[in-house]
Tab-separated table of N, CA, C and O in Angstrom:
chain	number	residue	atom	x	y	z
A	1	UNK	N	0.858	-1.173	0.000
A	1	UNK	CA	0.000	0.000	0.000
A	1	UNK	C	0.897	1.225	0.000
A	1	UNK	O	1.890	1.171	0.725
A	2	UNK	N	0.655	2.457	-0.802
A	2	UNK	CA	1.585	3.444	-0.963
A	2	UNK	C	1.066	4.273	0.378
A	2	UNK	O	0.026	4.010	0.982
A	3	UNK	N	2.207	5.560	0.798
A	3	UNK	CA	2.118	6.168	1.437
A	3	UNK	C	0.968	6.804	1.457
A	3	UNK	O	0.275	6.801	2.474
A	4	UNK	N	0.692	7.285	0.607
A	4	UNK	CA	-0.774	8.537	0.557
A	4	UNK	C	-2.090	7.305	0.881
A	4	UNK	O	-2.890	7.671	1.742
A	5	UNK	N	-2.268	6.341	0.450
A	5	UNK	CA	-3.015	5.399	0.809
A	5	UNK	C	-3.471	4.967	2.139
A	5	UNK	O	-4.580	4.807	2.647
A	6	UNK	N	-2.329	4.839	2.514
A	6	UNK	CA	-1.949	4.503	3.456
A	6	UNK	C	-2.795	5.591	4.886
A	6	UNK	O	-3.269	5.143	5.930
A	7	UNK	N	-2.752	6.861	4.508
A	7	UNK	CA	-3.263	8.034	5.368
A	7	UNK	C	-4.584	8.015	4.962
A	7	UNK	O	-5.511	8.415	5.666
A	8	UNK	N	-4.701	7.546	3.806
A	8	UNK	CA	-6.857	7.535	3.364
A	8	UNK	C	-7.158	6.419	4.028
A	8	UNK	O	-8.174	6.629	4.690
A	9	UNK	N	-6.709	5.192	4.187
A	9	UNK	CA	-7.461	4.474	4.349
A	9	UNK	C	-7.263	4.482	6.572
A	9	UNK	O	-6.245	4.524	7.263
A	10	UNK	N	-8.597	4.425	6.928
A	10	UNK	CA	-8.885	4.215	8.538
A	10	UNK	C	-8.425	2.511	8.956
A	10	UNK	O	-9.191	1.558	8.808
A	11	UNK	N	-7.069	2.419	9.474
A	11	UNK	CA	-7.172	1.005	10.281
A	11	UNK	C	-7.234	0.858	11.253
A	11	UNK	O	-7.320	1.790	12.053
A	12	UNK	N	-7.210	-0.737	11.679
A	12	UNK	CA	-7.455	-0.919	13.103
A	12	UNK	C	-6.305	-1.560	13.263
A	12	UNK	O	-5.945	-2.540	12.610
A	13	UNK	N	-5.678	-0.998	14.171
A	13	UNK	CA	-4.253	-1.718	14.258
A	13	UNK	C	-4.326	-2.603	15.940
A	13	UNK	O	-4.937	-2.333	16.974
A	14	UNK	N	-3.660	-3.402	15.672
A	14	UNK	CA	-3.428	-4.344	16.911
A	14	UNK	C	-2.227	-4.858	17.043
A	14	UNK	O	-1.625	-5.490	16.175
A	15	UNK	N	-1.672	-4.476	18.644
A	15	UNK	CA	-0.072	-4.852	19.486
A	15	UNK	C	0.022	-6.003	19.701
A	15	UNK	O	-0.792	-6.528	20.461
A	16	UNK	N	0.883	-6.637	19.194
A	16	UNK	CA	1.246	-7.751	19.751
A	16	UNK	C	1.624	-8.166	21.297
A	16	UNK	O	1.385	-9.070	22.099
A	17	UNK	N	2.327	-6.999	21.215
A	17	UNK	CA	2.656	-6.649	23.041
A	17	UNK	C	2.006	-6.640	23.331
A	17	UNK	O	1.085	-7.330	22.893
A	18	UNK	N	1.885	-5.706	24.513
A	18	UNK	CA	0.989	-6.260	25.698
A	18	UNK	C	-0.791	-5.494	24.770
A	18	UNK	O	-1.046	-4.411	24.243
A	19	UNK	N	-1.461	-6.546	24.963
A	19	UNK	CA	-3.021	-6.447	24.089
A	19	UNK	C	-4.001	-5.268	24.881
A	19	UNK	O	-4.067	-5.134	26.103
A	20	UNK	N	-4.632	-4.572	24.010
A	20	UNK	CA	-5.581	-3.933	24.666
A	20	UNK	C	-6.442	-4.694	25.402
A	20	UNK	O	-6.623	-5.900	25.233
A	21	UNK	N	-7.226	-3.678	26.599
A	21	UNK	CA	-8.003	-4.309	27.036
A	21	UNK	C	-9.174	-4.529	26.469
A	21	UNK	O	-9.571	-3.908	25.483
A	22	UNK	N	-9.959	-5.647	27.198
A	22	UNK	CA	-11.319	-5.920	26.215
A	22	UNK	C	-12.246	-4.412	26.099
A	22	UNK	O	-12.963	-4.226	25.115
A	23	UNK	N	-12.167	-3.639	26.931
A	23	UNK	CA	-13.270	-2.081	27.099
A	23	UNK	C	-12.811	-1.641	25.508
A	23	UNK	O	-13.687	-1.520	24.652
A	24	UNK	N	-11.364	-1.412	25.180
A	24	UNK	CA	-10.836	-0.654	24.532
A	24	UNK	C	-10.906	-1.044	22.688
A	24	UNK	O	-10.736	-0.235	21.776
A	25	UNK	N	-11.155	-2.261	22.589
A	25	UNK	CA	-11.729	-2.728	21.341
A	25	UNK	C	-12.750	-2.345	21.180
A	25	UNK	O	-12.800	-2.264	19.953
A	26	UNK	N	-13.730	-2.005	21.577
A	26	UNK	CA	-14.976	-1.424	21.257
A	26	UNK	C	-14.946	-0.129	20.386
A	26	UNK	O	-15.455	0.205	19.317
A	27	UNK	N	-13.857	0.647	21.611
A	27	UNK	CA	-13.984	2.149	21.152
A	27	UNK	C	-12.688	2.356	20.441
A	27	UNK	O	-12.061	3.416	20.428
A	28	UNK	N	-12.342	1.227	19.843
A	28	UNK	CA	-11.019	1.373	18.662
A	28	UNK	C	-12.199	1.560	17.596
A	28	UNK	O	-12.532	2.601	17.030
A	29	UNK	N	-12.878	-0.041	17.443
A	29	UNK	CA	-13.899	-0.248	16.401
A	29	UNK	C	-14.601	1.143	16.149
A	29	UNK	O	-14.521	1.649	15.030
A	30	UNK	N	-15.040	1.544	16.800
A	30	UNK	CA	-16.554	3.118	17.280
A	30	UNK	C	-15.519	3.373	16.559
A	30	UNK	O	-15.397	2.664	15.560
A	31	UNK	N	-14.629	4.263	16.769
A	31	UNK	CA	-13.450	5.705	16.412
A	31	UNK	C	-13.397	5.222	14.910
A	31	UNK	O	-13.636	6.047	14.028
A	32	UNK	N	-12.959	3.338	14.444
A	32	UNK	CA	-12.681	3.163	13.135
A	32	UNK	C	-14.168	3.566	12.108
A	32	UNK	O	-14.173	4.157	11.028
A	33	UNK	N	-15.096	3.133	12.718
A	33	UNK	CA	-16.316	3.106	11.819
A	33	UNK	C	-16.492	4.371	11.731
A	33	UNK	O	-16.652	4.726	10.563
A	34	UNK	N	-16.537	5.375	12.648
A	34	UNK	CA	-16.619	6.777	12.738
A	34	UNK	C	-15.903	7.269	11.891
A	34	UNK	O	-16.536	7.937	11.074
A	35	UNK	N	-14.190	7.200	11.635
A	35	UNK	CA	-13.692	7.416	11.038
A	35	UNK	C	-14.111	7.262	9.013
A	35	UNK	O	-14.205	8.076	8.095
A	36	UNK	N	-14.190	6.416	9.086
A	36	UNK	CA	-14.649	5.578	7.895
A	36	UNK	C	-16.033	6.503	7.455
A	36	UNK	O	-16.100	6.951	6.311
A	37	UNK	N	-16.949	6.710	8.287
A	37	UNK	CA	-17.789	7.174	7.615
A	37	UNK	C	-18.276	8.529	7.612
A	37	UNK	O	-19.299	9.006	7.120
A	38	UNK	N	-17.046	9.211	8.464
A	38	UNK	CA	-16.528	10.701	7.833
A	38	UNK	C	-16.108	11.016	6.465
A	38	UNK	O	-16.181	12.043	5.790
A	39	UNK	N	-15.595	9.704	6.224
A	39	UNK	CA	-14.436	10.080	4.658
A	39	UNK	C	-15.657	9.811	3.342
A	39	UNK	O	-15.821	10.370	2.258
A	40	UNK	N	-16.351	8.728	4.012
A	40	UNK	CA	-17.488	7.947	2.809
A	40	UNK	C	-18.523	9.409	2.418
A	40	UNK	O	-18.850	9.808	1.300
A	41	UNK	N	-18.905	10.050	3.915
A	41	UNK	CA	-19.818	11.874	4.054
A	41	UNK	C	-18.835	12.391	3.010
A	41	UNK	O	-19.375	12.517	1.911
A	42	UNK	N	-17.403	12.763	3.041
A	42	UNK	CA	-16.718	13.693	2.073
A	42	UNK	C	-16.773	13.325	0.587
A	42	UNK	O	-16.792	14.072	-0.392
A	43	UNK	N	-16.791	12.194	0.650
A	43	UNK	CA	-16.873	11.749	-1.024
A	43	UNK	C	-17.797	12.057	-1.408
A	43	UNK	O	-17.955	12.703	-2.444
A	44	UNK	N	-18.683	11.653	-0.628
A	44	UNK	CA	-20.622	11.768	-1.504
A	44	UNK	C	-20.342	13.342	-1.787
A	44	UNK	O	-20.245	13.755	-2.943
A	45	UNK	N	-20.226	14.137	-0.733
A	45	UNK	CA	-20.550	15.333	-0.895
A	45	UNK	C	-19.461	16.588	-1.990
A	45	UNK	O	-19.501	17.752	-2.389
A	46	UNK	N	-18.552	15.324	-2.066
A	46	UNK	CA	-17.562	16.128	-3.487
A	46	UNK	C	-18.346	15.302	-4.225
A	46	UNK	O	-18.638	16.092	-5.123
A	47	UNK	N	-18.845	14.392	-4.479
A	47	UNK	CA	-19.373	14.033	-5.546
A	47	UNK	C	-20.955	14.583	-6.350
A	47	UNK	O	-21.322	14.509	-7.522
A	48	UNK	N	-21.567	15.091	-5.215
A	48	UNK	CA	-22.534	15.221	-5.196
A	48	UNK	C	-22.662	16.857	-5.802
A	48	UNK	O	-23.527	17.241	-6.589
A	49	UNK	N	-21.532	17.712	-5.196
A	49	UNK	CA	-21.206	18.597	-6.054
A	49	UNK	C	-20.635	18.762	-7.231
A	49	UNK	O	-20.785	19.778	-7.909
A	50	UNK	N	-19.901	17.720	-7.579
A	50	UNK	CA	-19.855	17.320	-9.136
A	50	UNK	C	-20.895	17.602	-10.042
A	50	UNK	O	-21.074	18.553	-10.803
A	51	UNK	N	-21.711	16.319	-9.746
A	51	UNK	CA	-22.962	16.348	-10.579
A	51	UNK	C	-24.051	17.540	-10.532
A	51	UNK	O	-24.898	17.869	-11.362
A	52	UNK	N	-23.759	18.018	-9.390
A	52	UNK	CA	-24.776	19.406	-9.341
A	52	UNK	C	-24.417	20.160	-10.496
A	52	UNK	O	-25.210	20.403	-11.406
A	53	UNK	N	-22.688	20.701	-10.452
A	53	UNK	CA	-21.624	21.316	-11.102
A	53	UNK	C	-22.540	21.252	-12.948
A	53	UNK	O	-23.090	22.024	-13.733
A	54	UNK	N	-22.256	20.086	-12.849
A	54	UNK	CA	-22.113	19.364	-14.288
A	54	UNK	C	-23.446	19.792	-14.347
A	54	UNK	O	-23.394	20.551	-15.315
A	55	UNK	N	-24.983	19.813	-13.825
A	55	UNK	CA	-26.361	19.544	-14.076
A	55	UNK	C	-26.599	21.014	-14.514
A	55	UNK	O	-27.535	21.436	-15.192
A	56	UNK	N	-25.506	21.743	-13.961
A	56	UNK	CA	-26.502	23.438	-14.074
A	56	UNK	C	-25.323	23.673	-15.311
A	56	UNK	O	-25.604	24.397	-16.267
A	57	UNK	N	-23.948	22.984	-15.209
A	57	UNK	CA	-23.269	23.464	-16.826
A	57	UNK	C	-24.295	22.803	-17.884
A	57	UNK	O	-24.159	23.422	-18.939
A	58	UNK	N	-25.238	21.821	-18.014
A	58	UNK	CA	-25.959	21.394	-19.072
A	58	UNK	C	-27.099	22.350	-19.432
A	58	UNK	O	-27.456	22.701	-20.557
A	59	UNK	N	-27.676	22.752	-18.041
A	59	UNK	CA	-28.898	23.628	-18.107
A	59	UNK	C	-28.497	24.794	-19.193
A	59	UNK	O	-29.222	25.054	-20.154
A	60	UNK	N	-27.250	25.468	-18.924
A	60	UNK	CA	-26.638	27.345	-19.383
A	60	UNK	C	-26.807	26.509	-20.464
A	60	UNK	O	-27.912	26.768	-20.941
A	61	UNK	N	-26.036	25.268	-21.351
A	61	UNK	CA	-25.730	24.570	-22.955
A	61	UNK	C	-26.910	24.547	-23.460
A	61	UNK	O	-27.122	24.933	-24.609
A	62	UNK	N	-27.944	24.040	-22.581
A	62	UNK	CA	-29.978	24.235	-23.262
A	62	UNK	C	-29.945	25.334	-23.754
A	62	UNK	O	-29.831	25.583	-24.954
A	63	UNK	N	-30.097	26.542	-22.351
A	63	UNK	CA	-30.354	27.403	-22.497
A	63	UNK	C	-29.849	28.134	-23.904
A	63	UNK	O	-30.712	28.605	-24.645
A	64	UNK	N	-28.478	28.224	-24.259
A	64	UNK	CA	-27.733	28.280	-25.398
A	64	UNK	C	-27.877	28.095	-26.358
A	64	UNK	O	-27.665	28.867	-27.293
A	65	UNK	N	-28.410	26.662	-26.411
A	65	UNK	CA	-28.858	26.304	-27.449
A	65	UNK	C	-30.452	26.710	-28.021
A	65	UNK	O	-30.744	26.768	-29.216
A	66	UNK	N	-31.335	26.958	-26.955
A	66	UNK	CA	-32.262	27.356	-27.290
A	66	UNK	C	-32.461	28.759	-28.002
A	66	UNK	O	-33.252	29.090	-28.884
A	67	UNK	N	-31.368	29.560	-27.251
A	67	UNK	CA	-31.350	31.277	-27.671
A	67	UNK	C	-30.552	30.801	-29.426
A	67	UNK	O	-31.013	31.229	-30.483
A	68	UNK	N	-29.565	30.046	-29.354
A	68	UNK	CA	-29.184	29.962	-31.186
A	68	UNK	C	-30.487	29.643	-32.355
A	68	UNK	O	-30.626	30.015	-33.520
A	69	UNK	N	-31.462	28.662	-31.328
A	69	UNK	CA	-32.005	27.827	-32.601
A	69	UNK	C	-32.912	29.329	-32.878
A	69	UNK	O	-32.839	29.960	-33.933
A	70	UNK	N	-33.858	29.773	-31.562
A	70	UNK	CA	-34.287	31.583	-31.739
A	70	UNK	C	-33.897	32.392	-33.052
A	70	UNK	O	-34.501	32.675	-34.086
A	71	UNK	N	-32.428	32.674	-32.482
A	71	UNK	CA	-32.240	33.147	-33.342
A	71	UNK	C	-32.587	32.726	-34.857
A	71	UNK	O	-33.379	33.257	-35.635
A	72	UNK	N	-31.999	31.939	-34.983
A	72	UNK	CA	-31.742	30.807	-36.614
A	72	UNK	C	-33.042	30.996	-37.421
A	72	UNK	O	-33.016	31.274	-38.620
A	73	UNK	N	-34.842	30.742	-36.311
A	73	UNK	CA	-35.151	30.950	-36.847
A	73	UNK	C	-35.381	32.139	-37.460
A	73	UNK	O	-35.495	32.388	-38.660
A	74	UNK	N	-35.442	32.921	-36.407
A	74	UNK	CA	-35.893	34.737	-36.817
A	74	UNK	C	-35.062	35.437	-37.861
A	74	UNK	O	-35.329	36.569	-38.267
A	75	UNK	N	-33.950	34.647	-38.316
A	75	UNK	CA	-33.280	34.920	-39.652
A	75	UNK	C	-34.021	34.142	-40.859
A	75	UNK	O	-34.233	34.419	-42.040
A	76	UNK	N	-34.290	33.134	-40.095
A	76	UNK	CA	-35.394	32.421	-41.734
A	76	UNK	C	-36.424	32.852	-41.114
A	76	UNK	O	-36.872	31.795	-40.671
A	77	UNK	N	-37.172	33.722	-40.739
A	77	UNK	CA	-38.492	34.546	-40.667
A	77	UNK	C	-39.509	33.603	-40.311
A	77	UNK	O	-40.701	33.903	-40.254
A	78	UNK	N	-39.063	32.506	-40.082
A	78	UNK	CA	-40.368	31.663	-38.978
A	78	UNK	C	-40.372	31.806	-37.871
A	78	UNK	O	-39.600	32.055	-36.946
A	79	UNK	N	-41.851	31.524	-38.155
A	79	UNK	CA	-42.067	32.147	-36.421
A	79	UNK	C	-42.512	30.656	-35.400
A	79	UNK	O	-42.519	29.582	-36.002
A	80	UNK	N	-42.777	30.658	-34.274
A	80	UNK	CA	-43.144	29.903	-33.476
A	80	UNK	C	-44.333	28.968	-33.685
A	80	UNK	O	-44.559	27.797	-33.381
A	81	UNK	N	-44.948	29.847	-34.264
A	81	UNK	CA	-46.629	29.131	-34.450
A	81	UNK	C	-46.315	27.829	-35.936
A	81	UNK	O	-46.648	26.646	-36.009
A	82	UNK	N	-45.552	28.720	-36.941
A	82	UNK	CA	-45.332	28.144	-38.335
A	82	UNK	C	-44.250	26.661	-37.873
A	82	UNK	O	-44.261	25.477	-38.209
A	83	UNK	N	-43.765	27.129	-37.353
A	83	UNK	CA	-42.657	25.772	-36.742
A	83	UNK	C	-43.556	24.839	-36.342
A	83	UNK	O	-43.460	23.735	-36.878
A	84	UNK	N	-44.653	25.056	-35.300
A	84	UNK	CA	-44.944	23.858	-34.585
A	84	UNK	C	-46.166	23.493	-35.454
A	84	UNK	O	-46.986	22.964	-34.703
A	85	UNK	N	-46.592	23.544	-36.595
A	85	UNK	CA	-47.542	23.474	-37.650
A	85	UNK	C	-46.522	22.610	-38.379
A	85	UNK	O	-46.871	21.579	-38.954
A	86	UNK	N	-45.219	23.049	-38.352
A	86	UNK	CA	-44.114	22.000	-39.615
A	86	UNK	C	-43.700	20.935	-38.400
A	86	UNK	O	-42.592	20.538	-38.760
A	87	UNK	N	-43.883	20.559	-37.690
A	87	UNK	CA	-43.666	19.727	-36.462
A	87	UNK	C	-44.802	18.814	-36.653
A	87	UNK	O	-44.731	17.608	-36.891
A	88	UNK	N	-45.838	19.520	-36.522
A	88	UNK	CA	-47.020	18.535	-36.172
A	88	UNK	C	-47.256	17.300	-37.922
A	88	UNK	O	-47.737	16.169	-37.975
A	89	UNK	N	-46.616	18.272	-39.200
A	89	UNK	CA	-47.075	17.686	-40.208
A	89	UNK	C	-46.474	16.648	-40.823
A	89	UNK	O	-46.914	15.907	-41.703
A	90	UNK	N	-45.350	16.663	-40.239
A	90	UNK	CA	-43.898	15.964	-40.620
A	90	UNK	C	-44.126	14.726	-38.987
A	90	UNK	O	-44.356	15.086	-37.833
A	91	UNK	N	-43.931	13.132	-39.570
A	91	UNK	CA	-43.886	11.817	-38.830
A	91	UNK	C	-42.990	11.861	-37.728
A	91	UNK	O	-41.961	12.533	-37.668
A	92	UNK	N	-43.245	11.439	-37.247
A	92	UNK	CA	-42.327	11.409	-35.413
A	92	UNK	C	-40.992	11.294	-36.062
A	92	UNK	O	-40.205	12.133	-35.623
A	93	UNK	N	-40.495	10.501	-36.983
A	93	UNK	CA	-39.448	9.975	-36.930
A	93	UNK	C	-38.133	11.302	-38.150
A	93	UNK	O	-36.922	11.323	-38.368
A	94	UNK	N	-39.558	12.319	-38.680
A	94	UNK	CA	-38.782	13.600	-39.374
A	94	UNK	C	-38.379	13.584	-40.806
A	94	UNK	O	-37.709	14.378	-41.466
A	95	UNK	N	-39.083	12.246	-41.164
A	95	UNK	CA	-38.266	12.046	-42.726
A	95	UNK	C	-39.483	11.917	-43.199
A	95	UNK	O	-40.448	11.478	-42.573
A	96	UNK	N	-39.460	12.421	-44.685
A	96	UNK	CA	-40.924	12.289	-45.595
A	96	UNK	C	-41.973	12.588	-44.886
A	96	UNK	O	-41.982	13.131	-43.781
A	97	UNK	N	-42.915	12.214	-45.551
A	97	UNK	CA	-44.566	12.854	-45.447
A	97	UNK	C	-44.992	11.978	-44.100
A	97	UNK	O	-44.358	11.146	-43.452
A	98	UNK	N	-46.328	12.513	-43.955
A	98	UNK	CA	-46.757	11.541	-42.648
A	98	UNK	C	-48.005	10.189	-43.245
A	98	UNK	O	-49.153	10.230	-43.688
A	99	UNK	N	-46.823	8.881	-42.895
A	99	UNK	CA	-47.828	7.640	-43.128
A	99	UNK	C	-46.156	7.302	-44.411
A	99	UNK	O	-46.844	6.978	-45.378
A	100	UNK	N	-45.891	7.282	-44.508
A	100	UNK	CA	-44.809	6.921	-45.688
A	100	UNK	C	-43.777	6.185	-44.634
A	100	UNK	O	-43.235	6.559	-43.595
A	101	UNK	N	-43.765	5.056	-45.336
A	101	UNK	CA	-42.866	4.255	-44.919
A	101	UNK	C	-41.470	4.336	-45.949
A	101	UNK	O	-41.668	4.637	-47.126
A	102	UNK	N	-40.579	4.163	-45.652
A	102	UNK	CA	-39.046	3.924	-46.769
A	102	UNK	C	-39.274	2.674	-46.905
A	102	UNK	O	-39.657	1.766	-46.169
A	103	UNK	N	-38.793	2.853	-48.610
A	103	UNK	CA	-39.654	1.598	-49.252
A	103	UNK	C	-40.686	0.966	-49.956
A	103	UNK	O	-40.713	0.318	-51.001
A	104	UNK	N	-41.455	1.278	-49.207
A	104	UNK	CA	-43.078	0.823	-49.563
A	104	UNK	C	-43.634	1.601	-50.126
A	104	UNK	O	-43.015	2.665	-50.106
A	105	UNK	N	-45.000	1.669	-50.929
A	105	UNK	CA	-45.428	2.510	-52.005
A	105	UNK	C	-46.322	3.075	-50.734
A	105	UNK	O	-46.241	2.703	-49.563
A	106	UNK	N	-47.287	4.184	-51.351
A	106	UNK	CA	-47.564	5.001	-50.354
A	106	UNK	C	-49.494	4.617	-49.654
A	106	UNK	O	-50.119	4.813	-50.696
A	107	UNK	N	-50.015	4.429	-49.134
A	107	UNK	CA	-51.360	4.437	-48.757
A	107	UNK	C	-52.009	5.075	-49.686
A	107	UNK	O	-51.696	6.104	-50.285
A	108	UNK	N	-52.911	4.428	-49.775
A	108	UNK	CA	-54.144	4.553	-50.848
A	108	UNK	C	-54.722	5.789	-50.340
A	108	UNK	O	-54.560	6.125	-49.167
A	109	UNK	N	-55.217	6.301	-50.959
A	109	UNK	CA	-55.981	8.205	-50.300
A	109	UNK	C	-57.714	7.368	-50.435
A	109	UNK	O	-58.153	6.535	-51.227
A	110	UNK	N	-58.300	8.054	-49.299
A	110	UNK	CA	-59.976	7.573	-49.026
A	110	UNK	C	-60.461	7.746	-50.179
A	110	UNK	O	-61.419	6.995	-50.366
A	111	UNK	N	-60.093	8.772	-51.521
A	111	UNK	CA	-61.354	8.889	-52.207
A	111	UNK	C	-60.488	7.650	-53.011
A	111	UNK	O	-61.272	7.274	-53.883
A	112	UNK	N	-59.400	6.948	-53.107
A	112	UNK	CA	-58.974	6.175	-54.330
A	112	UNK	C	-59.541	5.053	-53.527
A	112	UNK	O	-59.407	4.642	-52.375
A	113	UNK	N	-60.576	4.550	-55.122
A	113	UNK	CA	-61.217	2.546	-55.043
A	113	UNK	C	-59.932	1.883	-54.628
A	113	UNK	O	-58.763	2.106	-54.942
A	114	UNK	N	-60.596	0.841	-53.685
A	114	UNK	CA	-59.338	-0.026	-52.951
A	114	UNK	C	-59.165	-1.213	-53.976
A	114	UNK	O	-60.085	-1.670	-54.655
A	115	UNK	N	-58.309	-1.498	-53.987
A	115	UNK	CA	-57.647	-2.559	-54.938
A	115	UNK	C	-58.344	-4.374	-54.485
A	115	UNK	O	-58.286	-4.973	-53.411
A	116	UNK	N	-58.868	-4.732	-55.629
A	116	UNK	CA	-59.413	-5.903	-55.361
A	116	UNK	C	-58.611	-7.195	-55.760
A	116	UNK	O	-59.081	-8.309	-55.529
């Protein structure tokens, strides 16, 4: 185990010499677990600020991204309403017409006689 390791990690050490008494194993153990789950509190809580870190740098990149696409459109002169009209007309999946499969010929239209 390297030096720096060595200071992270909490042990329980035991003398060969003359042995602790039985009282004093208890409150080695207490002090070790205590110890131990001081360091386990510091991690979570650097970690936990990590991901906070990281959650609100994604939010500003939305945000960012939302003010570019804004813009983008208001240079091609669509507006909000016309977008979500080209949203609704165009298939979940964004390619071709809606009901068109790749590939396949296209659905019969209600007024065309169905094929016998």
């Amino acid at each position: 185990m390297s030096d720096s390791q060595s200071r992270d990690q909490p042990r329980l050490e035991s003398s060969a010499g003359s042995g602790p008494s039985t009282d004093e194993l208890p409150q080695d153990l207490t002090l070790f677990v205590q110890n131990l789950m001081e360091q386990m509190q510091s991690r979570f809580n650097t970690m936990s600020d990590q991901i906070i870190g990281r959650i609100d740098e994604m939010g500003s990149r939305i945000d960012e991204l939302e003010s570019s696409i804004g813009e983008l459109m208001a240079q091609a002169g669509i507006n909000d309403d016309e977008a979500e009209e080209a949203a609704e007309a165009r298939p979940a999946d964004g390619r071709g017409r809606p009901g068109a499969t790749p590939g396949l010929p296209a659905p019969p239209k209600a007024s065309d006689p169905s094929p016998s």
